mmCIF file of C-alpha atoms in Angstrom:
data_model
loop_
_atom_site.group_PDB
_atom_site.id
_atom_site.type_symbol
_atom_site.label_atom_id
_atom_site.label_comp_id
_atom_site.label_asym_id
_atom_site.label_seq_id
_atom_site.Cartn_x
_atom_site.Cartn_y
_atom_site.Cartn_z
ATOM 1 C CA UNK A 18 26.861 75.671 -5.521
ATOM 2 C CA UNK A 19 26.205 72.554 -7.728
ATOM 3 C CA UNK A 20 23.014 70.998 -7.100
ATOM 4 C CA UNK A 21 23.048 67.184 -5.397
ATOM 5 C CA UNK A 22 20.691 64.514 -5.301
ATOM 6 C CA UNK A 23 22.119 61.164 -3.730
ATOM 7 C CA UNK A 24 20.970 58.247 -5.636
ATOM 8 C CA UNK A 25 17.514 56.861 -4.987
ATOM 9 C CA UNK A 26 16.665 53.626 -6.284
ATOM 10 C CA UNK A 27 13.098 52.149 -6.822
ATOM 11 C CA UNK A 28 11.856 49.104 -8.670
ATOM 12 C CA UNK A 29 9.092 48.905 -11.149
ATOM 13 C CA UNK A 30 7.923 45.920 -9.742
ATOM 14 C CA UNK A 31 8.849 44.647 -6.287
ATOM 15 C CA UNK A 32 6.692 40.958 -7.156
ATOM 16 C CA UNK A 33 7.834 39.593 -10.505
ATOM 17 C CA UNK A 34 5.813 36.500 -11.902
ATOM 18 C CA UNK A 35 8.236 33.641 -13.224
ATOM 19 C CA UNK A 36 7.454 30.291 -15.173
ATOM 20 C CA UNK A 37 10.520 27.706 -15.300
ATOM 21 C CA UNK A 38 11.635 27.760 -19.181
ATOM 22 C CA UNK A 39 10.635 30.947 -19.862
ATOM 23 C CA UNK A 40 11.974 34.191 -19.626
ATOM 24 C CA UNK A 41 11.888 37.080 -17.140
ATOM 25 C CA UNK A 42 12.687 40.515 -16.416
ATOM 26 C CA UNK A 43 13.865 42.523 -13.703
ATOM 27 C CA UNK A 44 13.609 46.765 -13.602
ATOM 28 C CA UNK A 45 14.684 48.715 -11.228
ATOM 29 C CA UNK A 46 15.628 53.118 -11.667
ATOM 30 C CA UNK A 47 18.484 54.637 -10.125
ATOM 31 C CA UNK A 48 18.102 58.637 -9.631
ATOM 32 C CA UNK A 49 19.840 61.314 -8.434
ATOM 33 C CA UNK A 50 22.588 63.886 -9.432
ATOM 34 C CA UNK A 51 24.766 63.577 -10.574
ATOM 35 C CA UNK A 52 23.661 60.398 -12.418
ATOM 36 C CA UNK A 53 24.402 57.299 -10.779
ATOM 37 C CA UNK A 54 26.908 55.986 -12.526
ATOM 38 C CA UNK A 55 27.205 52.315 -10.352
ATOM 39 C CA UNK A 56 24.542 50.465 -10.509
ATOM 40 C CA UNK A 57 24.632 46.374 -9.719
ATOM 41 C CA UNK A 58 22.240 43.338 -9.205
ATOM 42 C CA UNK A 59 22.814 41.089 -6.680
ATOM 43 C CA UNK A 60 21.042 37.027 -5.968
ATOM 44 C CA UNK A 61 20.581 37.259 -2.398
ATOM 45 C CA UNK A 62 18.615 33.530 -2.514
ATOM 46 C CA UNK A 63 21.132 31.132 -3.123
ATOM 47 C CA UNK A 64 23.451 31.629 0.105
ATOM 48 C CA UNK A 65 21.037 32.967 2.559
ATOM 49 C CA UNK A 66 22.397 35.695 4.393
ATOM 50 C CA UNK A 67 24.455 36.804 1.624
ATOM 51 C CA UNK A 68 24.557 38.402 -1.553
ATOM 52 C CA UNK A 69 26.342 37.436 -5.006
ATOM 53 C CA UNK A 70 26.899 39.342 -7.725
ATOM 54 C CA UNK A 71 24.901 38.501 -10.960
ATOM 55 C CA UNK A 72 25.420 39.508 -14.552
ATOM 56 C CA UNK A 73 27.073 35.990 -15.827
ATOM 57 C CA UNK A 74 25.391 33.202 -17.916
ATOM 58 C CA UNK A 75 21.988 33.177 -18.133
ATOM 59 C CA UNK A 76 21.442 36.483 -16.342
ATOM 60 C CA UNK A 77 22.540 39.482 -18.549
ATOM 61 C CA UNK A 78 22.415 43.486 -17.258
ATOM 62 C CA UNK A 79 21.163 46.197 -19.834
ATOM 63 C CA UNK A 80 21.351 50.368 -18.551
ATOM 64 C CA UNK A 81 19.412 52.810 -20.416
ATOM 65 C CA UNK A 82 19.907 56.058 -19.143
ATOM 66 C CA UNK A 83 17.202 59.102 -19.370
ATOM 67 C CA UNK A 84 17.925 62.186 -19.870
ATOM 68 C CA UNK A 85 15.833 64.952 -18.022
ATOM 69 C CA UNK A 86 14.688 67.803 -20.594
ATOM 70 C CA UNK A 87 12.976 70.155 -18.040
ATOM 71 C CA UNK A 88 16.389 70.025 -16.366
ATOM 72 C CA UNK A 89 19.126 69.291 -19.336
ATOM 73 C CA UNK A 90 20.677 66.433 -17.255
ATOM 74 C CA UNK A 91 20.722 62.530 -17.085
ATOM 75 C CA UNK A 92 19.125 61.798 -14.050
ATOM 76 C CA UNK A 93 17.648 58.642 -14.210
ATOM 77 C CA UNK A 94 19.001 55.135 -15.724
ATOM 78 C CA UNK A 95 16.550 52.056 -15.850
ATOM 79 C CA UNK A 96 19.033 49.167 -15.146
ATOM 80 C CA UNK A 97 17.276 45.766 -16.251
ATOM 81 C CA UNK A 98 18.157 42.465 -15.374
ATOM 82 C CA UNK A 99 17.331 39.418 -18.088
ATOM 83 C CA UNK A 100 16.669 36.102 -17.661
ATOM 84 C CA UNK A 101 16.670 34.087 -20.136
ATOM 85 C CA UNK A 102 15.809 30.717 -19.098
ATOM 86 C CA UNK A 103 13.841 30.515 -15.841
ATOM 87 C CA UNK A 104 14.837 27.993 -13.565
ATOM 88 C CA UNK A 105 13.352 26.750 -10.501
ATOM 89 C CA UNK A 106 16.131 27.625 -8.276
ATOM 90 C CA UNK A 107 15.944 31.441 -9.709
ATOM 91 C CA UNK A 108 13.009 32.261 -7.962
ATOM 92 C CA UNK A 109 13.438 34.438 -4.573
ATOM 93 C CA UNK A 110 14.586 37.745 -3.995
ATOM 94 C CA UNK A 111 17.008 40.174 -6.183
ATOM 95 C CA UNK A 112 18.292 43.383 -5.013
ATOM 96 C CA UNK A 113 19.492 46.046 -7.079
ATOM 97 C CA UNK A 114 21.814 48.560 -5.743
ATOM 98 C CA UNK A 115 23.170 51.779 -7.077
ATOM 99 C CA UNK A 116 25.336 55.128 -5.909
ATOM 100 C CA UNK A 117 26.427 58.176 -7.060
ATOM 101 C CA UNK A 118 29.503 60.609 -6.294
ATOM 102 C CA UNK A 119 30.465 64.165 -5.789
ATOM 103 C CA UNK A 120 33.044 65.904 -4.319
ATOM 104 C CA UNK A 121 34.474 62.535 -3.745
ATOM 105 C CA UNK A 122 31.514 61.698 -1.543
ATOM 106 C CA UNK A 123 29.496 58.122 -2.190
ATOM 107 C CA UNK A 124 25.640 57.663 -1.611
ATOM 108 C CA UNK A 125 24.856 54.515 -2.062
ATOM 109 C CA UNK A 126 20.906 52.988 -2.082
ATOM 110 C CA UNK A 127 19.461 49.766 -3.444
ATOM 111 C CA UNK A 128 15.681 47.975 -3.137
ATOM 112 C CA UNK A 129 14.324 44.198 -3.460
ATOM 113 C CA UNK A 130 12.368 42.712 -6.396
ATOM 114 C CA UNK A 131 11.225 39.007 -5.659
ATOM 115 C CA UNK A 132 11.292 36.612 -8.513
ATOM 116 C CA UNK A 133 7.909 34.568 -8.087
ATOM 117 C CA UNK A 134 8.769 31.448 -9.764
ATOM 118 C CA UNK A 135 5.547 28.909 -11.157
ATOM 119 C CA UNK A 136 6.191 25.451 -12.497
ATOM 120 C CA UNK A 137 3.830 24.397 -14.804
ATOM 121 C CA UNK A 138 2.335 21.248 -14.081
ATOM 122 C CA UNK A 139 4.146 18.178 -16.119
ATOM 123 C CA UNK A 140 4.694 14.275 -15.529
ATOM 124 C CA UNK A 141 8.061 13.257 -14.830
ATOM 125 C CA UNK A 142 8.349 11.349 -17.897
ATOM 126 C CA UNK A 143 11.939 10.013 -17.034
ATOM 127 C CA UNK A 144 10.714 8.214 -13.555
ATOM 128 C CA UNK A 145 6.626 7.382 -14.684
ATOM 129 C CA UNK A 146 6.145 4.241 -15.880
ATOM 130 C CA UNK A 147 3.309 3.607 -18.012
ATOM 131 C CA UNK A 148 2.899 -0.699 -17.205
ATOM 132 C CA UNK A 149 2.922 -1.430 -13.315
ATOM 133 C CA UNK A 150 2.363 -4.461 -11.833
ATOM 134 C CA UNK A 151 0.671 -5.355 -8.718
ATOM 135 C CA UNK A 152 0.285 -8.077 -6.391
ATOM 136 C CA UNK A 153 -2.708 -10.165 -6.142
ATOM 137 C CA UNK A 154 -3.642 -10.520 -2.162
ATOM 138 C CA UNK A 155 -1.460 -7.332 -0.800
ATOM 139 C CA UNK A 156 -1.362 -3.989 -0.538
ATOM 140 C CA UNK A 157 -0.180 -1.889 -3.972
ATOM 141 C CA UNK A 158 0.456 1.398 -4.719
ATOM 142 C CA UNK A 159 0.160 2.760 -8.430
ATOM 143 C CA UNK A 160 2.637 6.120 -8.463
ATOM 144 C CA UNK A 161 2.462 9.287 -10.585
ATOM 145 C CA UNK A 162 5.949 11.274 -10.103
ATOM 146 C CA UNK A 163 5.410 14.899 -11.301
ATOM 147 C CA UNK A 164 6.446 18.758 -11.368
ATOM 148 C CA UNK A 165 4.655 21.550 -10.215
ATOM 149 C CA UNK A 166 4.430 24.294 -8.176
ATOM 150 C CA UNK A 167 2.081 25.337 -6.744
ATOM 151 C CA UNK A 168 0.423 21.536 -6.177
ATOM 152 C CA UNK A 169 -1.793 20.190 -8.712
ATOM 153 C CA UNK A 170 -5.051 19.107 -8.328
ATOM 154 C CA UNK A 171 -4.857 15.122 -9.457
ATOM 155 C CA UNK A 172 -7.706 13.222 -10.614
ATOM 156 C CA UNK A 173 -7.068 9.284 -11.172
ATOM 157 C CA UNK A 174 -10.075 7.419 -13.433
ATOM 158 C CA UNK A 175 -10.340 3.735 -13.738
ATOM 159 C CA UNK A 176 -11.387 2.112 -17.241
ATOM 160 C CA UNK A 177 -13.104 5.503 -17.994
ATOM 161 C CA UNK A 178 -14.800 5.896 -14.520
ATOM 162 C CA UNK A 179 -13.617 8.885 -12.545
ATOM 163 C CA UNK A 180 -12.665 7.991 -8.754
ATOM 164 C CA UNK A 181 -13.598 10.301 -5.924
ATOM 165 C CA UNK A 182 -11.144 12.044 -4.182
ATOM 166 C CA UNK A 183 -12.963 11.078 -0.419
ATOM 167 C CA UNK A 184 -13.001 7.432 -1.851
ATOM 168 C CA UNK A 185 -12.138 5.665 0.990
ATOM 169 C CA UNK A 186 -13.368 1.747 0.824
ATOM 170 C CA UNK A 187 -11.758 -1.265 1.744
ATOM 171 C CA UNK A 188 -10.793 -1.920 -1.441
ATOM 172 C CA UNK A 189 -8.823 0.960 -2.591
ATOM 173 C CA UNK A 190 -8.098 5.142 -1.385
ATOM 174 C CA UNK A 191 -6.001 8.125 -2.731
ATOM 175 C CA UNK A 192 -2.972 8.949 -1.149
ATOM 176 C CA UNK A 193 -1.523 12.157 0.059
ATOM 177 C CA UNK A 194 0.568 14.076 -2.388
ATOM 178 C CA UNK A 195 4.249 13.942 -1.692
ATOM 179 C CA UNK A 196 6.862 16.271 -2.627
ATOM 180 C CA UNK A 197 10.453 15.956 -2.328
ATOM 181 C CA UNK A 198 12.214 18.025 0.440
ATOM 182 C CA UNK A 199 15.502 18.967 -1.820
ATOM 183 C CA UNK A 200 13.231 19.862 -4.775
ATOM 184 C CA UNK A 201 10.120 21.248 -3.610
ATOM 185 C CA UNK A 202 8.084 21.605 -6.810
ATOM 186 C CA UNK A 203 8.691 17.768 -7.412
ATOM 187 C CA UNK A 204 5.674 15.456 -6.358
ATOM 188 C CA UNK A 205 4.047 12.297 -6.259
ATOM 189 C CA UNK A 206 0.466 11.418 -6.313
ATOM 190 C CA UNK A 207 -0.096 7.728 -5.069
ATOM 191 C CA UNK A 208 -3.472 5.655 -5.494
ATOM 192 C CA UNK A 209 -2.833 3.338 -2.612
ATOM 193 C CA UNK A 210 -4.847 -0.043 -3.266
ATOM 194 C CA UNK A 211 -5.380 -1.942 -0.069
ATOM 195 C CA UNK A 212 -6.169 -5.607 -1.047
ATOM 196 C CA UNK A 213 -5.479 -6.051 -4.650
ATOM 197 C CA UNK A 214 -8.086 -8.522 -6.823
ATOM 198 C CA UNK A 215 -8.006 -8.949 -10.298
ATOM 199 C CA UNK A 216 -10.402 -6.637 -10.416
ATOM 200 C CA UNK A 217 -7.738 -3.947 -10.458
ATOM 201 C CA UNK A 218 -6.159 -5.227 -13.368
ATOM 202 C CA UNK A 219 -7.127 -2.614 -16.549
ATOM 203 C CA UNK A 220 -6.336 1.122 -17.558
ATOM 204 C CA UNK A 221 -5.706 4.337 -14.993
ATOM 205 C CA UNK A 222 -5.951 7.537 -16.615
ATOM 206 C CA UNK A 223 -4.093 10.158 -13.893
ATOM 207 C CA UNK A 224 -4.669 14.275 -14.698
ATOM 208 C CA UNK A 225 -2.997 17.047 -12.897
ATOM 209 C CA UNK A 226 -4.095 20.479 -13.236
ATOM 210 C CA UNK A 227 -2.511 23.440 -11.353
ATOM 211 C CA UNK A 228 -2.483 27.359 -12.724
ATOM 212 C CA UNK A 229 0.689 29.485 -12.741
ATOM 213 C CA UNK A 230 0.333 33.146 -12.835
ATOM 214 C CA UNK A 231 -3.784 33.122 -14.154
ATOM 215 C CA UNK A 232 -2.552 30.280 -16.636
ATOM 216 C CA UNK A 233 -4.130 26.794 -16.261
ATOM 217 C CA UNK A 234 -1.978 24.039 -17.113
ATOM 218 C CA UNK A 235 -2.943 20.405 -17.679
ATOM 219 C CA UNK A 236 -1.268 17.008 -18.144
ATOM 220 C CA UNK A 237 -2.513 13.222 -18.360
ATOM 221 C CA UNK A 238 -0.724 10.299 -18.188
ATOM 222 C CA UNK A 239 -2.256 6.559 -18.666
ATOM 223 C CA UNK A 240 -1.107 3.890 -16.547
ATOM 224 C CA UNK A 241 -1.569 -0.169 -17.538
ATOM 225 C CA UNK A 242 -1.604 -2.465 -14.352
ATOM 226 C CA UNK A 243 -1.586 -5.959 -14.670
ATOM 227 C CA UNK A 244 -2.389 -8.164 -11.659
ATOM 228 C CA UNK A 245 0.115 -11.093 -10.992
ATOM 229 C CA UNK A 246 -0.471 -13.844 -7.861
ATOM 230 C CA UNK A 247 2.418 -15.698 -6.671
ATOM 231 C CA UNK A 248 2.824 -19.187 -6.649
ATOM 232 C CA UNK A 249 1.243 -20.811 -4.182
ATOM 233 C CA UNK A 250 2.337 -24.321 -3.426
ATOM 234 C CA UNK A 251 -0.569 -27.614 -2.312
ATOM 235 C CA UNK A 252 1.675 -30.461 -1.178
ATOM 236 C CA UNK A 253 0.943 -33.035 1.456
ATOM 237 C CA UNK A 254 3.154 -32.128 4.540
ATOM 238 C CA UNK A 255 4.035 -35.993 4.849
ATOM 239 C CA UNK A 256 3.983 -39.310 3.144
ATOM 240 C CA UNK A 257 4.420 -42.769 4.729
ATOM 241 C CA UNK A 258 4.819 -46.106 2.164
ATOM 242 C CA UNK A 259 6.329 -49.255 2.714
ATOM 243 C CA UNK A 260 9.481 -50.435 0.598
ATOM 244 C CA UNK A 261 9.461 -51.382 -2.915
ATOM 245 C CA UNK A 262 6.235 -49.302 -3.527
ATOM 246 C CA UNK A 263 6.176 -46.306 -5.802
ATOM 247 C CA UNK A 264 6.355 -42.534 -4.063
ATOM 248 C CA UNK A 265 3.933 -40.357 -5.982
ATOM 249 C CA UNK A 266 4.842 -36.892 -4.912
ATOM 250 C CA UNK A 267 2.086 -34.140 -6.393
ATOM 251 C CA UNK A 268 2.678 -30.314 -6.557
ATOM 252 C CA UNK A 269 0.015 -28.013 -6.935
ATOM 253 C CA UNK A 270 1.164 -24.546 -8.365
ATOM 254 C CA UNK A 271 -1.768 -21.736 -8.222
ATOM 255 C CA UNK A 272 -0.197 -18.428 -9.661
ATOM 256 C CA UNK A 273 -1.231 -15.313 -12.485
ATOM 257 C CA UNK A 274 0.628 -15.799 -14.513
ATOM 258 C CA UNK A 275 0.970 -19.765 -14.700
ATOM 259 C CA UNK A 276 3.869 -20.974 -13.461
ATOM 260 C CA UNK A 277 5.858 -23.192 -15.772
ATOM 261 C CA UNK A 278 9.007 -24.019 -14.152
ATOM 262 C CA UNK A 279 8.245 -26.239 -11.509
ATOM 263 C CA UNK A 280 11.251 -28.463 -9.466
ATOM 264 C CA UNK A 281 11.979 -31.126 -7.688
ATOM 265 C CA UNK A 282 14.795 -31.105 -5.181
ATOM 266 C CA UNK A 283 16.512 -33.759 -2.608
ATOM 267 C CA UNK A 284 19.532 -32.946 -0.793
ATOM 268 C CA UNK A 285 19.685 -29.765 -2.501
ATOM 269 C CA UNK A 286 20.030 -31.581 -5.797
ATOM 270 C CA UNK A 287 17.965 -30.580 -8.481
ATOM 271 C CA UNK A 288 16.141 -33.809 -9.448
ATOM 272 C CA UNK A 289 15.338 -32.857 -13.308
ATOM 273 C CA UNK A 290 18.526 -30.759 -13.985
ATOM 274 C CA UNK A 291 22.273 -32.240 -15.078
ATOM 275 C CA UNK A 292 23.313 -32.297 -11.207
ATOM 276 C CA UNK A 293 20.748 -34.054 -9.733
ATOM 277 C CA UNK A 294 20.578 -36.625 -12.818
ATOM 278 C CA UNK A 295 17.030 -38.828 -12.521
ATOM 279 C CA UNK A 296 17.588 -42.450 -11.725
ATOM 280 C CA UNK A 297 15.968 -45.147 -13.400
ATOM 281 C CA UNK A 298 13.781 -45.244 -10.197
ATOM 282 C CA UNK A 299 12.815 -41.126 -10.450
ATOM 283 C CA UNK A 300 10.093 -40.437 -12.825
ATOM 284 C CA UNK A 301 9.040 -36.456 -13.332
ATOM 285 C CA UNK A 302 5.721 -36.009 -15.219
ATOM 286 C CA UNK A 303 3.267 -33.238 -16.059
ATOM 287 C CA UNK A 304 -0.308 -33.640 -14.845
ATOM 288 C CA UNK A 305 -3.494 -31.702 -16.267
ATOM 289 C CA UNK A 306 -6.299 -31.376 -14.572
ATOM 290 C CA UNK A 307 -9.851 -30.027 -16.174
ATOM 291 C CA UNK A 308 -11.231 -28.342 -13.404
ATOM 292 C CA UNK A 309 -12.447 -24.522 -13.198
ATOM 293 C CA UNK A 310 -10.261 -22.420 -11.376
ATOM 294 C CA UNK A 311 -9.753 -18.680 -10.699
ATOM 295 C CA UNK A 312 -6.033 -18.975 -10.525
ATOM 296 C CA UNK A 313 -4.246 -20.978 -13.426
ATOM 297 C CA UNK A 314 -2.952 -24.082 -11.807
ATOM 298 C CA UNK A 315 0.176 -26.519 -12.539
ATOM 299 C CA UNK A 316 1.411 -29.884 -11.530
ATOM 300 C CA UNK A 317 4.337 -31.583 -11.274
ATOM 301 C CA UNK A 318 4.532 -35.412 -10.678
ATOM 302 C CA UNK A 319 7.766 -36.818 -8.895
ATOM 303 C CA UNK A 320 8.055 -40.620 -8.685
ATOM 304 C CA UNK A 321 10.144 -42.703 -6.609
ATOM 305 C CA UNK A 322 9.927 -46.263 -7.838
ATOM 306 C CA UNK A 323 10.493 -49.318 -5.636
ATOM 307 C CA UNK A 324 11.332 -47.141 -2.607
ATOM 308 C CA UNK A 325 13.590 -48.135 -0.520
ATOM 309 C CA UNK A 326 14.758 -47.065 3.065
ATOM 310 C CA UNK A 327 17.481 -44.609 2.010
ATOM 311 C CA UNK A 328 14.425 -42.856 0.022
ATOM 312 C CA UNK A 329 13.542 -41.415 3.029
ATOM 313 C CA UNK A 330 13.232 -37.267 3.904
ATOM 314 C CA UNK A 331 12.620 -34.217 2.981
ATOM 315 C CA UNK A 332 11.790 -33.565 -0.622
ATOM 316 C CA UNK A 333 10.993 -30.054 -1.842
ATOM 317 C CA UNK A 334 8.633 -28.147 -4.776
ATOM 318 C CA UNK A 335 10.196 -25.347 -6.043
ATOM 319 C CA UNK A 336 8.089 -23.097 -8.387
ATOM 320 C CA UNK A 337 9.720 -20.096 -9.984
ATOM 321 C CA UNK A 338 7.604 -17.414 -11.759
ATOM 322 C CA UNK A 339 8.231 -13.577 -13.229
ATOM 323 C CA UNK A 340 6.845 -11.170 -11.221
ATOM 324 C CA UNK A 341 6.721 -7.306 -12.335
ATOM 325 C CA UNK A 342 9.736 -8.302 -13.991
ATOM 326 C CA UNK A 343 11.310 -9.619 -10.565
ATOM 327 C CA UNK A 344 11.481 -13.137 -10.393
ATOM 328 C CA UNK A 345 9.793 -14.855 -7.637
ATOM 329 C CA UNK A 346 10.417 -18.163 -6.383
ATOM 330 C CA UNK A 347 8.431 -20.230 -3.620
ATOM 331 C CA UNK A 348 8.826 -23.488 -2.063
ATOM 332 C CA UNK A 349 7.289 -26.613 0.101
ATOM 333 C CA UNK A 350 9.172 -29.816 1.500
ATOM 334 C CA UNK A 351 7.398 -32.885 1.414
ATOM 335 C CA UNK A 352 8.746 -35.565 4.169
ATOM 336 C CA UNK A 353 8.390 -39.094 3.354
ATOM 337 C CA UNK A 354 9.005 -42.000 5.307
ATOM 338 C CA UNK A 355 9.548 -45.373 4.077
ATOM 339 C CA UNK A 356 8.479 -48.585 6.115
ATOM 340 C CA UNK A 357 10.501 -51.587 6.373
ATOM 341 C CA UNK A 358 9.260 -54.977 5.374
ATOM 342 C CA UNK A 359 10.103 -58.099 7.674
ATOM 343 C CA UNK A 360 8.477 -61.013 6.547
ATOM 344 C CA UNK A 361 6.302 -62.397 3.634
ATOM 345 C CA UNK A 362 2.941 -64.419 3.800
ATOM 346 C CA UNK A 363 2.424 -66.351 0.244
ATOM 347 C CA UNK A 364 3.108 -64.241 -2.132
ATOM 348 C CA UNK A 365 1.831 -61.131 -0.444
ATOM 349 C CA UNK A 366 4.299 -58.753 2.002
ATOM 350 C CA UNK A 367 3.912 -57.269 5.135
ATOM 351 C CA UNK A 368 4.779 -55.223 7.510
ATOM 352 C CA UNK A 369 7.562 -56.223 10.338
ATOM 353 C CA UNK A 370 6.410 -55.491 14.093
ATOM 354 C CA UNK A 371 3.198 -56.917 15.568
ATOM 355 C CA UNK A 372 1.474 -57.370 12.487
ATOM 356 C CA UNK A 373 4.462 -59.712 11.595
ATOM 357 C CA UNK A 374 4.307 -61.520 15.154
ATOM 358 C CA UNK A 375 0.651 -62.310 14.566
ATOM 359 C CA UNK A 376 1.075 -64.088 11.466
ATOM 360 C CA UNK A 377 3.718 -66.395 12.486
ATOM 361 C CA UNK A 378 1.634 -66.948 15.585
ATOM 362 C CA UNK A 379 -1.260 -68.205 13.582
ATOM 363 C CA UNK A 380 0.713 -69.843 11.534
ATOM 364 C CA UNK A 381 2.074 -72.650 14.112
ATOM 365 C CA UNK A 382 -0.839 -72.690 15.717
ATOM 366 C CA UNK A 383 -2.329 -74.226 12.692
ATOM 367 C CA UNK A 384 0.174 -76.948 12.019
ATOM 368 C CA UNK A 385 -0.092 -77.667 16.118
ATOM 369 C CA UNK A 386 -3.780 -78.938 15.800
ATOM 370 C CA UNK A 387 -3.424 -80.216 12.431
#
């Protein structure tokens, strides 16, 4: 009677080490007699609970048979399965299956190798960005984005000074890590500053170290920040002058960087552009001040000449400055309320209600006794 063996099939390693962008290998024997003559892999880790078969693009499916000298037969066949490009979805488990046939009889086997896949550590070059900008006066976060599996240590320095990881002041503290939940091996290391100054503003110097399969891999990236305030606006809340005097309306801009563009508006009208049109009576003008300050500051002079009743209401400062490339803009109204003259002693005016009544009082009592 001829001699059977149903197939048997063993790997040569069940845990296979991986690196994305490099490639791997996959071995598994199929015995028996006759020689198995099937023998398939199959990606059980992209549809969980199911098997596809593999073989196609960058997976490719070698056999090698042996042949058995103590027994003149092929009885053995190493089936290995390449891949040439490792990617991070690869990793998980393979099975390799196999059968044989006699007599018109199947006997069928098959075993698991996992695919162990490491991502070397590496900054996400497309999403880092080397200048960020903060926020003088509020919270900031400076942001590594990076790859790597299993998570990197990160170590952030500041002009050459290494920070602690358990640094924890009021001024600044490191983040958690955070990794993306579609793409595991894809992180985030944040340096979360909690009141920024400008004594933030310099060079960060981020490192991220992690090993993959007893290799250590490194990588550095340097981050600029720069430190910008917003404007801040000084401007009286509200102005009272009589008629025909001049209005002399004075906006303070503190901001890093100084603000340049400074405006005047009334009724919505822009007071030094082609809309609003300045009257002979409107006046803008720059005003420099020598004083030390920590914040550049800039002025802007509006003034209404020979005011008169209709002058009266809201005016507003409008200064406009480029923030982190986002352009901020900030504003203040200014109400001002113009008092009506009545009357007129000599040559000198004044003002109508019982100041006016007084005078005129004084005035015939005078001529009376005269």
């Amino acid at each position: 009677r001829e001699r059977v063996e149903p197939a048997k099939i063993k790997v040569k390693q069940r845990k296979v080490p991986g690196r994305v962008g490099k490639p791997a290998t996959l071995i598994c024997y199929a015995e028996g007699v006759p020689k198995p003559s099937e023998i398939l892999w199959f990606d059980c880790t992209k549809s969980p609970g199911t098997c596809t078969l593999t073989g196609e693009g960058d997976y490719k499916v070698t056999e090698d048979p042996f042949y058995n000298q103590e027994r003149a037969l092929y009885d053995k066949v190493e089936s290995s399965l390449s891949i040439k490009n490792v990617k991070w979805i690869d990793g998980g488990v393979f099975m390799c299956a196999g059968k044989n046939f006699l007599q018109g009889v199947s006997y069928e086997d098959s075993a698991n190798v996992t695919l162990n896949v490491g991502y070397p550590v590496s900054v996400n070059t497309e999403q880092a960005l080397q200048i960020q900008y903060l926020t003088g006066g509020e919270a900031g976060n400076l942001v590594l984005p990076f790859y790597a599996s299993p998570p990197p240590t990160v170590t952030w320095s500041f002009n050459g000074v290494t920070m602690a990881a358990s640094e924890n002041s009021n001024s600044s503290s490191l983040a958690t890590q955070q990794y993306s939940s579609s793409a595991p091996y894809a992180g985030t290391s944040i340096l979360l500053i909690k009141n920024v100054t400008l004594s933030h503003e310099g060079t960060y110097h981020v490192t991220a170290t992690n090993t993959v399969h007893n290799v250590t891999y490194n990588a550095s990236f340097p981050i600029k920040v720069t430190v910008n305030y917003k404007p801040v606006i000084t401007l009286r809340g509200s102005i009272e002058v009589l008629e025909m005097e001049t209005v002399k309306l004075i906006c303070r801009v503190r901001s890093m960087p100084s603000v340049s563009d400074i405006r005047w508006y009334r009724d919505g009208l822009d007071l030094g552009g082609q809309a609003g049109g300045l009257s002979d009576r409107y006046d803008l003008r720059e005003l420099t001040v020598d004083r030390p300050a920590v914040l550049p500051e800039s002025y802007r002079v509006l003034l209404v000449k020979q005011a008169r009743m209709e002058d009266s209401g809201p005016y507003t400062c409008e200064a406009r400055s480029f923030n982190g490339g986002r352009l901020v803009k900030v504003e203040r109204v200014v109400h001002v309320s113009i008092g009506r003259l009545s009357c007129c002693h000599g040559n000198r005016w004044v003002t109508g209600g019982w100041v006016g009544l007084v005078n005129v009082y004084l005035v015939i009592v005078v001529v009376l006794v005269a």
